[in-house]
Short mmCIF file of C-alpha atoms in Angstrom, two decimals:
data_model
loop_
_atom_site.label_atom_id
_atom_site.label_comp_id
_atom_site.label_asym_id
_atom_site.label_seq_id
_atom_site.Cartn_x
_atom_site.Cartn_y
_atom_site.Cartn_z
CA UNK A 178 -4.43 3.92 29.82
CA UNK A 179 -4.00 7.18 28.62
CA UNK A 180 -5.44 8.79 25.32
CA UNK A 181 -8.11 6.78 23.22
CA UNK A 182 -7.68 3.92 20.52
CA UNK A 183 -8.80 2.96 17.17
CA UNK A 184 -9.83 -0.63 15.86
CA UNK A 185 -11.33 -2.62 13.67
CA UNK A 186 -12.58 -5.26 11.77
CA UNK A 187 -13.83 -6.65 8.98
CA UNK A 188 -16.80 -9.87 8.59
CA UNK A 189 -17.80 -10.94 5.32
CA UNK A 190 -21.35 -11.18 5.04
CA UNK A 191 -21.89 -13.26 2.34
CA UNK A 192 -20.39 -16.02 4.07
CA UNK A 193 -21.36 -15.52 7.49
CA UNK A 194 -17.81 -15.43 9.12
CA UNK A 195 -14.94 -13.19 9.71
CA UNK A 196 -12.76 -12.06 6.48
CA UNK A 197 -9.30 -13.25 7.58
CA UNK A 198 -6.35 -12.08 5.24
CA UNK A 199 -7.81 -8.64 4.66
CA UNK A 200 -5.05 -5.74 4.42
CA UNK A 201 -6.11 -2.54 6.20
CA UNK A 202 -3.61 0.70 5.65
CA UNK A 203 -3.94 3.62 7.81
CA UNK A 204 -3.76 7.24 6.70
CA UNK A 205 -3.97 10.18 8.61
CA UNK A 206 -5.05 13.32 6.49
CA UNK A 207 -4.15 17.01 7.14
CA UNK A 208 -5.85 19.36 4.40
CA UNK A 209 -4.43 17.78 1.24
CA UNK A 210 -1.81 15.94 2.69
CA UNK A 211 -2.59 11.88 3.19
CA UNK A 212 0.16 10.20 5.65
CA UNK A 213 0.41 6.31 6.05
CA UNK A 214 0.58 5.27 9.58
CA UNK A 215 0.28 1.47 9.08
CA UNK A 216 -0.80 -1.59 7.17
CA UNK A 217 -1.78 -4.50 8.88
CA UNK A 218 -4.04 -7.71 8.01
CA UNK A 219 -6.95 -9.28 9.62
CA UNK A 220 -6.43 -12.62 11.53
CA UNK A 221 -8.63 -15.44 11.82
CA UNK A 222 -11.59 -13.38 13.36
CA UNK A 223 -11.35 -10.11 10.75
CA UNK A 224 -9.43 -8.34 13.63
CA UNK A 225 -6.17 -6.83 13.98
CA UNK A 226 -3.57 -8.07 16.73
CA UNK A 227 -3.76 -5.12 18.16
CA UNK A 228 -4.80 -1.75 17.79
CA UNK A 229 -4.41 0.70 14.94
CA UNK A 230 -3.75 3.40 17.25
CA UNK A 231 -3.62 3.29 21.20
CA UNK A 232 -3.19 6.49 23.36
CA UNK A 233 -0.92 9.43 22.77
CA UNK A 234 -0.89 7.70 18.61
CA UNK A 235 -4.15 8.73 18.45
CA UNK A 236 -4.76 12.16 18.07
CA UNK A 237 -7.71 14.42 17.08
CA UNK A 238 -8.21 14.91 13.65
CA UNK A 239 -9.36 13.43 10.28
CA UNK A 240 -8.33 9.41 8.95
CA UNK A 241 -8.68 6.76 6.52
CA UNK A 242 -9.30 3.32 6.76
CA UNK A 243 -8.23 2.03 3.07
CA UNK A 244 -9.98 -1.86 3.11
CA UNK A 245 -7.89 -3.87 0.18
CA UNK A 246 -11.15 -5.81 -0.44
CA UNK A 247 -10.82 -6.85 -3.99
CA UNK A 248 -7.42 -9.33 -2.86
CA UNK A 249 -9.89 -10.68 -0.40
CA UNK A 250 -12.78 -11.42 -2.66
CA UNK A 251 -10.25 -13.20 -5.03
CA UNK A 252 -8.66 -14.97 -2.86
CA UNK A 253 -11.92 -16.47 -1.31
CA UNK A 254 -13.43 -17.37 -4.59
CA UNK A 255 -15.80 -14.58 -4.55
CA UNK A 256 -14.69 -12.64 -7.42
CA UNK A 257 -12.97 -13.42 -10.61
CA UNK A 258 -9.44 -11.71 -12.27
CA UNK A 259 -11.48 -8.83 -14.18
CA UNK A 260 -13.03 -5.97 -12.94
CA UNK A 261 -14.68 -5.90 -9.52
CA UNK A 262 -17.33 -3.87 -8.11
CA UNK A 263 -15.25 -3.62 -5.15
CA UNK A 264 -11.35 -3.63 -5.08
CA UNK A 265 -10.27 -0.59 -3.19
CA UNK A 266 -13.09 0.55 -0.15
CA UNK A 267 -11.44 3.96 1.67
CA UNK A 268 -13.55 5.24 4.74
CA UNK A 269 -12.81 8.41 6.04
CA UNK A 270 -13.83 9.45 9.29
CA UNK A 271 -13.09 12.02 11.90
CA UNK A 272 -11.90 11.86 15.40
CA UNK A 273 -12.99 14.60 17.63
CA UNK A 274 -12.38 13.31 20.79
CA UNK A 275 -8.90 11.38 21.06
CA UNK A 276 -9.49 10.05 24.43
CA UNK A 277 -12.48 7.81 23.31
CA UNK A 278 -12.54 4.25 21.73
CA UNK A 279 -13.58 4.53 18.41
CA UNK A 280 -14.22 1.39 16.43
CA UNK A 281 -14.63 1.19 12.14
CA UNK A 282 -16.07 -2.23 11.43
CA UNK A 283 -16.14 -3.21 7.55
CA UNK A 284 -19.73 -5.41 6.73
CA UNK A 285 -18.52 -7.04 3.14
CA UNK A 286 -19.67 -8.42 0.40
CA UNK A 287 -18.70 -8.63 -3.17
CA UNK A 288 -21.45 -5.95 -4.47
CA UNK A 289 -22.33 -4.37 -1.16
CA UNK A 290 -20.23 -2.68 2.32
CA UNK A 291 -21.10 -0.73 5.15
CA UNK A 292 -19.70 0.37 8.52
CA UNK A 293 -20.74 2.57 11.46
CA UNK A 294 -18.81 3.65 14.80
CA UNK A 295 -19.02 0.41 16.72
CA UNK A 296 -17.71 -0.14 20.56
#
C-alpha cells in the first residue's frame, strides 16, 4: 500500500466499552484555513469502517479530529439537555511523516478525555 493512513476510535471509559454512534469530522488546516474532509460515525466497537485517510489522501501537514461527544453522552444517558462539560472535543495534531500509520484514539468520559498516537 502506498502512502500512510489515519484512524481512530473512540471507548467510553465510564462504561467500560466502546462508544458506538459517535460522529467524528475531519478537517485538514492550512494557516487559517480549516477544510472538511469527512464525517463519519463509530460502529459497534468505537471504530470507523474504514479509514479516515489511506495513502496518497493522506498527506503531510496539520489536522483535526472534531469528536461530537456531547450527542453521545446524551444519547447514552450520561448527560442531561443543559450544559455539558463536554459537547464539542477538537484534537489537532500534526502529520510529519505521511507514509506512517498514525492512530488518534478518544478515552471519554462525561467530565474527563484524553488521547495519544496509538498503533
Amino acid at each position: 500500500m502506498a502512502g500512510g493512513r489515519l484512524s481512530t476510535h473512540v471507548l467510553d471509559t465510564a462504561r467500560g466499552k466502546p462508544a458506538a454512534g459517535v460522529r467524528i469530522s475531519l478537517y485538514r488546516l492550512t494557516g487559517e484555513a480549516r477544510e472538511k474532509l469527512k464525517e463519519v460515525v463509530t460502529n459497534h466497537d468505537g471504530r470507523t469502517d474504514e479509514p479516515m485517510l489511506l495513502g496518497e489522501a493522506l498527506v503531510a501537514g496539520c489536522y483535526e479530529l472534531v469528536f461530537h461527544a456531547g450527542d453521545y453522552l446524551r444519547a447514552s444517558g450520561q448527560a442531561g439537555a443543559g450544559v455539558l462539560f463536554l459537547d464539542e472535543i477538537p484534537i489537532r495534531f500534526g502529520v510529519p511523516d505521511a507514509g506512517q500509520h498514525y492512530h488518534v484514539p478518544l478515552l471519554l468520559s462525561p467530565f474527563a478525555y484524553s488521547t495519544y498516537r496509538g498503533s
